Every structure is written in C-alpha cells, then in structure tokens.
mmCIF file of C-alpha atoms in Angstrom:
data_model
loop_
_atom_site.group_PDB
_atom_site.id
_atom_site.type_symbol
_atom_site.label_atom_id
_atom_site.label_comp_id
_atom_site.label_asym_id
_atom_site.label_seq_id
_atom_site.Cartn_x
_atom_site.Cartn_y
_atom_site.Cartn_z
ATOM 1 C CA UNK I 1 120.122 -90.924 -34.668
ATOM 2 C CA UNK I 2 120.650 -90.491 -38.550
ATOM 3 C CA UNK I 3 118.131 -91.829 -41.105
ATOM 4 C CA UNK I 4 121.264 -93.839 -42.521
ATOM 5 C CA UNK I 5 122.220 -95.415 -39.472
ATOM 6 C CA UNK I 6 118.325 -96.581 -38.253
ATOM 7 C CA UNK I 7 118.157 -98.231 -41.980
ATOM 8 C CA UNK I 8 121.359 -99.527 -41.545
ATOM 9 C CA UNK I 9 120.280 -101.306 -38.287
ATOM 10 C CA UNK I 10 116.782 -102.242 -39.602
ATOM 11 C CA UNK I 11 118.402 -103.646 -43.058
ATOM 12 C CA UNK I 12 121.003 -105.979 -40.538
ATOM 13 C CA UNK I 13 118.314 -107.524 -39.031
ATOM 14 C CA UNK I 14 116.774 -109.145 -42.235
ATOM 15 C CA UNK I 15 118.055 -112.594 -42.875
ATOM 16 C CA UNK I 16 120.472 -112.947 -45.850
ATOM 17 C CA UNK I 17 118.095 -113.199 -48.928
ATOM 18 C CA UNK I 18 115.307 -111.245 -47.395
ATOM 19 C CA UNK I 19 113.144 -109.318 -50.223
ATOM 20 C CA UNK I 20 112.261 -106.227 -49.233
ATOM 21 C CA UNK I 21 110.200 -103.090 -51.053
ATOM 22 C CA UNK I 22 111.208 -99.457 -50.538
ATOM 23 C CA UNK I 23 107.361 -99.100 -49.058
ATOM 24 C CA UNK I 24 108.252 -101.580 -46.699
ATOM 25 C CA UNK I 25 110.947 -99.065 -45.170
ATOM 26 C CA UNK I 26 108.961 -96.028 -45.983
ATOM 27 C CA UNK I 27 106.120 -96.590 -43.401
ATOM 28 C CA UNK I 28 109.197 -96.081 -40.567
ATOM 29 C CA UNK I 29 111.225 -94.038 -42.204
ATOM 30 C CA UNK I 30 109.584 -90.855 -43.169
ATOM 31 C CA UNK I 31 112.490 -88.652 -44.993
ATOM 32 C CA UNK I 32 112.013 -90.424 -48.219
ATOM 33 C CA UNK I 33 115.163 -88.340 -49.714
ATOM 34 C CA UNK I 34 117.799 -89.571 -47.225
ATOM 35 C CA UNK I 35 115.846 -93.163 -47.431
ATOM 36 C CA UNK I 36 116.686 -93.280 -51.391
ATOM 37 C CA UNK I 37 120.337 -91.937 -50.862
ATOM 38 C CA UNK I 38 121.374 -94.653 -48.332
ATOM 39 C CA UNK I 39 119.389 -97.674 -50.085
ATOM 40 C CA UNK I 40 121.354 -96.751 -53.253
ATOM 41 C CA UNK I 41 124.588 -96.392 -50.699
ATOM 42 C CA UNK I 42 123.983 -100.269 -49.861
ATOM 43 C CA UNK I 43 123.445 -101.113 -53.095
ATOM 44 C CA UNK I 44 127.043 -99.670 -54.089
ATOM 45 C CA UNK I 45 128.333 -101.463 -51.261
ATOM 46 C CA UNK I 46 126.964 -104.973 -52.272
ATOM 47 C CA UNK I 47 124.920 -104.818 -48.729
ATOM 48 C CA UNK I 48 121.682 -105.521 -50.533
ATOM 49 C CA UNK I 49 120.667 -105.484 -54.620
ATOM 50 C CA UNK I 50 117.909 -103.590 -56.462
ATOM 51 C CA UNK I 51 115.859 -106.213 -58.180
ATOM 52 C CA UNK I 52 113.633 -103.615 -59.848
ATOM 53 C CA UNK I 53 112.522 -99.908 -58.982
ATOM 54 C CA UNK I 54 110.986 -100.308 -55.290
ATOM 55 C CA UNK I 55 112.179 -103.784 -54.989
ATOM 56 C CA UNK I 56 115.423 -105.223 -53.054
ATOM 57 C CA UNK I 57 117.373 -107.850 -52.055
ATOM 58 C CA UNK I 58 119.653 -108.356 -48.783
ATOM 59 C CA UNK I 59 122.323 -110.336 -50.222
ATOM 60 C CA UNK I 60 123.001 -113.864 -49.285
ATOM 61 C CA UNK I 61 127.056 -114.993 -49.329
ATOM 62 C CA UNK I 62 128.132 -118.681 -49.435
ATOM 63 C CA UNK I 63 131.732 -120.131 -50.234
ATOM 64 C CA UNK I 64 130.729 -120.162 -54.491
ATOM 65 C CA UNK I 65 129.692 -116.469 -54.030
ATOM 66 C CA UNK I 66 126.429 -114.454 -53.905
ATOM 67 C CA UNK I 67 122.771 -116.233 -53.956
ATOM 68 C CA UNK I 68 120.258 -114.947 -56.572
ATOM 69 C CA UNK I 69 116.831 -114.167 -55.038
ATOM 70 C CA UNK I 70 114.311 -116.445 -55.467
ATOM 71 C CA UNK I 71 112.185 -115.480 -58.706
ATOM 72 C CA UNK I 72 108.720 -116.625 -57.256
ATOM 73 C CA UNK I 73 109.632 -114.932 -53.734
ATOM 74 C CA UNK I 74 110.210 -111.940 -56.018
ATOM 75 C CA UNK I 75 106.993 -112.056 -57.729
ATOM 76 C CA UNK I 76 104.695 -112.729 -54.243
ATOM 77 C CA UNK I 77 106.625 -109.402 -52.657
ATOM 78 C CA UNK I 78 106.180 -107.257 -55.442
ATOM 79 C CA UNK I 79 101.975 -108.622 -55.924
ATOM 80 C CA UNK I 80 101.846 -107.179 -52.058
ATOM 81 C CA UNK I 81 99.906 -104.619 -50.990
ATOM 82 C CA UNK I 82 99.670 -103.966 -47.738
ATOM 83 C CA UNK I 83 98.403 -106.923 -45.982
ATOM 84 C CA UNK I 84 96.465 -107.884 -48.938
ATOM 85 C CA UNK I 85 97.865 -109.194 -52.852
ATOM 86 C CA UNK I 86 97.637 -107.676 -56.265
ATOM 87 C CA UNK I 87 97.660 -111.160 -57.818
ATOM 88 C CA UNK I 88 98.835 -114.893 -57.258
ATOM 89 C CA UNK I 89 101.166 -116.842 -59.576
ATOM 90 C CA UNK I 90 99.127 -119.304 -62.096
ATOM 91 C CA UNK I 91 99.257 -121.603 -65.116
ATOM 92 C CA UNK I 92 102.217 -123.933 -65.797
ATOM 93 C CA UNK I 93 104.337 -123.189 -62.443
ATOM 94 C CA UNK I 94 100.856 -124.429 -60.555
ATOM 95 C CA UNK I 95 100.247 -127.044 -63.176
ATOM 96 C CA UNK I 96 103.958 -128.428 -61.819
ATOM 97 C CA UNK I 97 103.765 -127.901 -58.457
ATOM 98 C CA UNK I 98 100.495 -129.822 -58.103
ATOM 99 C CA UNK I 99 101.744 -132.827 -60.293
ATOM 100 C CA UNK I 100 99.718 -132.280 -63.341
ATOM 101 C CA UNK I 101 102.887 -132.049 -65.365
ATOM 102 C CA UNK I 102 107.006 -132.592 -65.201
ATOM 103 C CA UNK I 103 107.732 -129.516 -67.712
ATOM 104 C CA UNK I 104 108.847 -126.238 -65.565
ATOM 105 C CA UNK I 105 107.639 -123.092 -67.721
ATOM 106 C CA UNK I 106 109.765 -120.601 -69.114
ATOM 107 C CA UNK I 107 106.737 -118.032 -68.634
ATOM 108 C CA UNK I 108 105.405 -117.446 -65.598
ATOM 109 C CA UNK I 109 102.031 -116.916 -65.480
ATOM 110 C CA UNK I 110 101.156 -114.204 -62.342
ATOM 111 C CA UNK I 111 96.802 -113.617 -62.749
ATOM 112 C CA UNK I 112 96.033 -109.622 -62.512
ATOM 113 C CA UNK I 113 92.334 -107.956 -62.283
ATOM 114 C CA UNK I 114 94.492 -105.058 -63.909
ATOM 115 C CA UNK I 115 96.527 -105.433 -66.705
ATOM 116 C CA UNK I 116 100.474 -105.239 -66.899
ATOM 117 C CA UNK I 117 103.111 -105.472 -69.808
ATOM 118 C CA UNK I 118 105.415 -108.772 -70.028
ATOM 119 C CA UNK I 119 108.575 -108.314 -68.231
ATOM 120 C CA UNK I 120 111.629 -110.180 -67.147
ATOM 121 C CA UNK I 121 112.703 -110.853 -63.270
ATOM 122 C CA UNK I 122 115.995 -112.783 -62.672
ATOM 123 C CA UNK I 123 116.048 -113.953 -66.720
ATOM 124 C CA UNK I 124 112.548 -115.312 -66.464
ATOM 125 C CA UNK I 125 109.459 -113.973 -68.617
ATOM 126 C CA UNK I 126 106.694 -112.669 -66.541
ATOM 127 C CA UNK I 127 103.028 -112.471 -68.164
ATOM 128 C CA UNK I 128 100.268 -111.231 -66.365
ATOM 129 C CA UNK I 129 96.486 -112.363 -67.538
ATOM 130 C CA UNK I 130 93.699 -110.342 -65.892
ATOM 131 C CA UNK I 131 90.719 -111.975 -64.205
ATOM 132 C CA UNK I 132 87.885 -110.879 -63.340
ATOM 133 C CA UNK I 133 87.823 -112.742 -59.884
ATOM 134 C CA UNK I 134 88.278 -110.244 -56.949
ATOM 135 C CA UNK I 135 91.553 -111.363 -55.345
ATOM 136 C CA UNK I 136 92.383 -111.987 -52.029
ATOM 137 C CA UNK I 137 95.227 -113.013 -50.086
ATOM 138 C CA UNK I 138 92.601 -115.853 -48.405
ATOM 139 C CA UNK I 139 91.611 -117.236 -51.328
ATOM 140 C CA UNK I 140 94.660 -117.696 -53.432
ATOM 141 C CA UNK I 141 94.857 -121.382 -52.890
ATOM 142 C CA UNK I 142 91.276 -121.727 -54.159
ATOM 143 C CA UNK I 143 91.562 -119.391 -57.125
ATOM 144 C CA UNK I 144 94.709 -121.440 -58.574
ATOM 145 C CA UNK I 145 92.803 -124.659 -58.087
ATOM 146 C CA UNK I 146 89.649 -123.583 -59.868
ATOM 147 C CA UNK I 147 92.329 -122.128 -62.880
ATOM 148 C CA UNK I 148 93.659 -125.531 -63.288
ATOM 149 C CA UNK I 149 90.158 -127.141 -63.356
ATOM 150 C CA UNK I 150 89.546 -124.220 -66.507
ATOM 151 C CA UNK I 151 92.584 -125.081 -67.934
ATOM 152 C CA UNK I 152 92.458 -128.961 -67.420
ATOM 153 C CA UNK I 153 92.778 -129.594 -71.056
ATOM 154 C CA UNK I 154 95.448 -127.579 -71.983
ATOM 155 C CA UNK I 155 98.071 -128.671 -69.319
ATOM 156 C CA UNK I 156 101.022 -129.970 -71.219
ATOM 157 C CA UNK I 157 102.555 -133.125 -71.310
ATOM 158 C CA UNK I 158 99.997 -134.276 -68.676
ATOM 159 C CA UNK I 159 96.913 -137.148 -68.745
ATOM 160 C CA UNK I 160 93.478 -135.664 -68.351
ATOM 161 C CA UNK I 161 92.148 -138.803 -66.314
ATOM 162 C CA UNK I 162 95.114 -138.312 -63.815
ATOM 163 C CA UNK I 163 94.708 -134.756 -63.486
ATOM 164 C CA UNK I 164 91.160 -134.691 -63.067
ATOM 165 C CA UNK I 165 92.075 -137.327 -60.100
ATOM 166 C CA UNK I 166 94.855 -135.405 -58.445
ATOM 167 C CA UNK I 167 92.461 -132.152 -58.565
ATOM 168 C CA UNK I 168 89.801 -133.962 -56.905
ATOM 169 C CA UNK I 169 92.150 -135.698 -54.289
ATOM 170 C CA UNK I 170 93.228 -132.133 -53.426
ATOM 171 C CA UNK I 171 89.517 -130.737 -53.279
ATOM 172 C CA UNK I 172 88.669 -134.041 -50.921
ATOM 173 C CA UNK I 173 91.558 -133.098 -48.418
ATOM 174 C CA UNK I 174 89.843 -129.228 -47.731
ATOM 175 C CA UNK I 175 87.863 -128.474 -45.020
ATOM 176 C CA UNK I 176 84.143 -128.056 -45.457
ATOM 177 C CA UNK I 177 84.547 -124.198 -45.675
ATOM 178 C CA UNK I 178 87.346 -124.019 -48.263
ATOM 179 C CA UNK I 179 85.418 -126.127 -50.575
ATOM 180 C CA UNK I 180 82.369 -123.907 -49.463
ATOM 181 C CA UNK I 181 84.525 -120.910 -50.715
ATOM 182 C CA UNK I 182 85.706 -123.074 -54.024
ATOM 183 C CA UNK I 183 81.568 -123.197 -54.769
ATOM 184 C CA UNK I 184 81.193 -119.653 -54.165
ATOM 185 C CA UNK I 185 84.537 -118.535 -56.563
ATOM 186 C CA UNK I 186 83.353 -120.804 -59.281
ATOM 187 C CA UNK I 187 80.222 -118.941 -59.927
ATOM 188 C CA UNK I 188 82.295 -116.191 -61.370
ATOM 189 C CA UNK I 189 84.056 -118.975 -63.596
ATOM 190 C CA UNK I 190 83.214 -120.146 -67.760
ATOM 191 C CA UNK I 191 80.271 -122.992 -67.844
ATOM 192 C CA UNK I 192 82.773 -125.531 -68.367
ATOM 193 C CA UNK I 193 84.537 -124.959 -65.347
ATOM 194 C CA UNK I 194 81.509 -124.630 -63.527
ATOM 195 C CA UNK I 195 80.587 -128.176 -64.650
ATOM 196 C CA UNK I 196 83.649 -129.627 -63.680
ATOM 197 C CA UNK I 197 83.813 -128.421 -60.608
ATOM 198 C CA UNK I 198 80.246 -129.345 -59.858
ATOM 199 C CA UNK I 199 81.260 -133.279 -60.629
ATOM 200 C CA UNK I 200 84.559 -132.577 -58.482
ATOM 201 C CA UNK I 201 82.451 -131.203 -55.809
ATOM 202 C CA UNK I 202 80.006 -134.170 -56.055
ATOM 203 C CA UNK I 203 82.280 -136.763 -55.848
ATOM 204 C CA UNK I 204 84.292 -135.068 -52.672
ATOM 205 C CA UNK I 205 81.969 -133.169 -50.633
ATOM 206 C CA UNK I 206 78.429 -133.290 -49.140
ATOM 207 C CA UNK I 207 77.460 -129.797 -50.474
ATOM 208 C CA UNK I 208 74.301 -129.022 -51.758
ATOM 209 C CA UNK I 209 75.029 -128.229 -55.777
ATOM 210 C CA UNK I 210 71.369 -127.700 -56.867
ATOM 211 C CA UNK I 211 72.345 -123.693 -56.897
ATOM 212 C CA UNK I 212 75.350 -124.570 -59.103
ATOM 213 C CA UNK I 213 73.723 -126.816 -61.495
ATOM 214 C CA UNK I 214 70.938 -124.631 -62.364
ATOM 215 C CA UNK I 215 73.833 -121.954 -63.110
ATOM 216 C CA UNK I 216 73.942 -124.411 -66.559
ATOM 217 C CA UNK I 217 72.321 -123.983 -69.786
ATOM 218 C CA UNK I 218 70.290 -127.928 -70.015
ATOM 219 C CA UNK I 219 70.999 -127.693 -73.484
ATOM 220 C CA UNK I 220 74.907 -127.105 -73.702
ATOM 221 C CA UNK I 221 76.911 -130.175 -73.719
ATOM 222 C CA UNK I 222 80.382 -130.227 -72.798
ATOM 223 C CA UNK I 223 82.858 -132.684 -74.411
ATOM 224 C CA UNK I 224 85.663 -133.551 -71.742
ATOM 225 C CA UNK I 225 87.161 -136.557 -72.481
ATOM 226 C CA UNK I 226 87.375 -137.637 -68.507
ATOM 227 C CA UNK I 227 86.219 -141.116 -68.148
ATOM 228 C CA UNK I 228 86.349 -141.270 -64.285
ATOM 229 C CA UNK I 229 83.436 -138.960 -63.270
ATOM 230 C CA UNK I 230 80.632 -140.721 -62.199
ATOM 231 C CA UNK I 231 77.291 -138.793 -62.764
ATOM 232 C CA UNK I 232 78.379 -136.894 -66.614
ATOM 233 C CA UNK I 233 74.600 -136.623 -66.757
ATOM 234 C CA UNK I 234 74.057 -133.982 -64.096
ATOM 235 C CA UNK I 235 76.766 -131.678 -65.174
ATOM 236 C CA UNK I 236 76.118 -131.863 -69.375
ATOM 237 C CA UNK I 237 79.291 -133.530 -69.226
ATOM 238 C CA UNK I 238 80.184 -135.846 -72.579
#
C-alpha cells in the first residue's frame, strides 16, 4: 500500500480537531519525503492545517464553518517529547484557572529549562521563561503550584489573603506524596517561596519541615503582607 494512502487512513481516524506533530507520523511512516508531500497534499485540500513547521491540525467543520485549534492544546503538543514535556504553561493563565484572578492574559506564559524567542500561536503571544527546575510530565501540577506561591504578590487584580487561602486549600486536598514531592521541588525554589510554602505545608500537612526550615537564613525577614498564617515566626515571615 502507498505511503499516501496509510497516512490517509491513519489521519481519518483522528477526531476532528486532533493536534498532531509530523514526529508523531514519522515513527510509522519511515519515507519522510513522500510523508512531507502528502501532509502538504492535505493541507491544500483543507483535510488538516499546518499550525507551525512540524505541527498540525485535523480540521473540525460545524454549520458556522471551520473550528480554530485550541491555543493551550497547541502549546502542550508542541512542549512534547516523547512521553515526557519540554515545559508546562505558567503565570497568568494558571493564576486564572486556579481563581487567583478574573483577568485572562494576553501573554502566555509556557516555563522552559532552555530558552526560546517570543512567538505568536493562533494570535496569542507566547513567552517562554527558563527555570532551573528539571521538568517532568509528573510533576507539572506541582511545579505550577509552587510558581504561583513565588509569584503570590504579583498576581493581578487578585487579594493576597484569598490567594494565599485558595493555594493552601489546593495543597490540603493532595495526597501525602504529592505534597511530599511539593517539599522536595521547593528546595530548588527563592527563600521566599521556600518560606511560604513551609507555612502552607504547616498548616495542611503532617510533614516533618525541620529540613526545610533550616534551608533559611535566621536572620532574613520576609515582609508578606498575609495575615492568615498562623506561626509567621517559624518561617521569618513579617
């Protein structure tokens, strides 16, 4: 059977909207010539859309025309790597989805441990800040928590008090392992964020912080206007 026709059949089986990369064909399909020549075919014939080089679309119909892809569904396909992630989305869009704040960025914030230029998907500015946090597909959820917590007084248009409390009431409802693996990520966090954390972890858990206290200098005081956590002294929290 021809290379066209096998990606033919393969591409018919994704749902409408599916985003696909040309690596995710690539792995079955090993003439990489005739594989370029019949994706750009479908593209001609409106079968699927290149988002960006690598990166496609199967195009979803309804009765008021054709569906654009999903800009954050575009952003976790292109951070894959294998079965692993090159990065996880961060700041504002995080900040909103976890209540912090009503306002919807107009940068997206995606967090790197290598560098990339700004660039637009689907009218939308992408910037990419570089960690130095290892990143993992299993500890995504934990990373954007603990950026939050770093960034808890720069969240727009939000209340510290109340996000300090929604953070915490999302810390309570892990499991003892995922806010074992919160401790652990932290230690590669600022002092501040260490602190707040600790206090977080105090108030919702029953780990032992001793390890993560002594991370902090006795002598550095940190001035976060939170008036809700209960033992400031232990973390050098004013």
């Amino acid at each position: 059977m021809k290379v066209a026709t096998e990606v033919r059949k393969k591409i018919d089986k994704f749902k409408d909207g599916t985003i696909f990369k040309y690596k995710d064909l690539e792995q079955q399909f090993k003439n990489s010539l005739a594989l370029a020549k019949i994706l750009s075919r479908l593209v001609k014939e409106n079968k699927i859309e290149r988002i960006e080089k690598g990166v496609f679309y199967k195009t979803k119909t309804t009765r008021f025309g054709n569906l654009n892809p999903n800009t954050i569904e575009i952003i976790k396909k292109e951070l894959e790597e294998k079965k692993e992630t090159k990065g996880y989305i961060t700041g504002g869009f995080i900040y909103n989805k976890l209540g912090l704040t009503t306002q919807i960025p107009n940068t997206i914030e995606v967090a790197v441990n290598k560098r990339k230029p700004l660039k637009t998907i689907n009218g939308s500015k992408i910037k990419y800040v570089q960690t130095i946090v290892p990143i993992k597909k299993e500890n995504i959820k934990s990373l954007q928590l603990l950026d939050t917590i770093k960034n808890i007084k720069k969240i727009p248009d939000s209340d510290i008090n109340e996000s300090y409390k929604i953070l915490k009431n999302n810390i309570i409802k892990l499991n003892e392992n995922e806010q074992i693996k919160i401790l652990k990520l932290v230690m590669n966090y600022s002092p501040m964020t260490r602190a707040l954390t600790g206090a977080i972890l105090e108030e919702s858990s029953n780990l032992k912080l001793d390890k993560l206290e002594n991370t902090l200098n006795k002598f550095t005081k940190f001035d976060i206007n939170i008036s809700s956590i209960k033992n400031k002294k232990r973390w050098n929290i004013k």
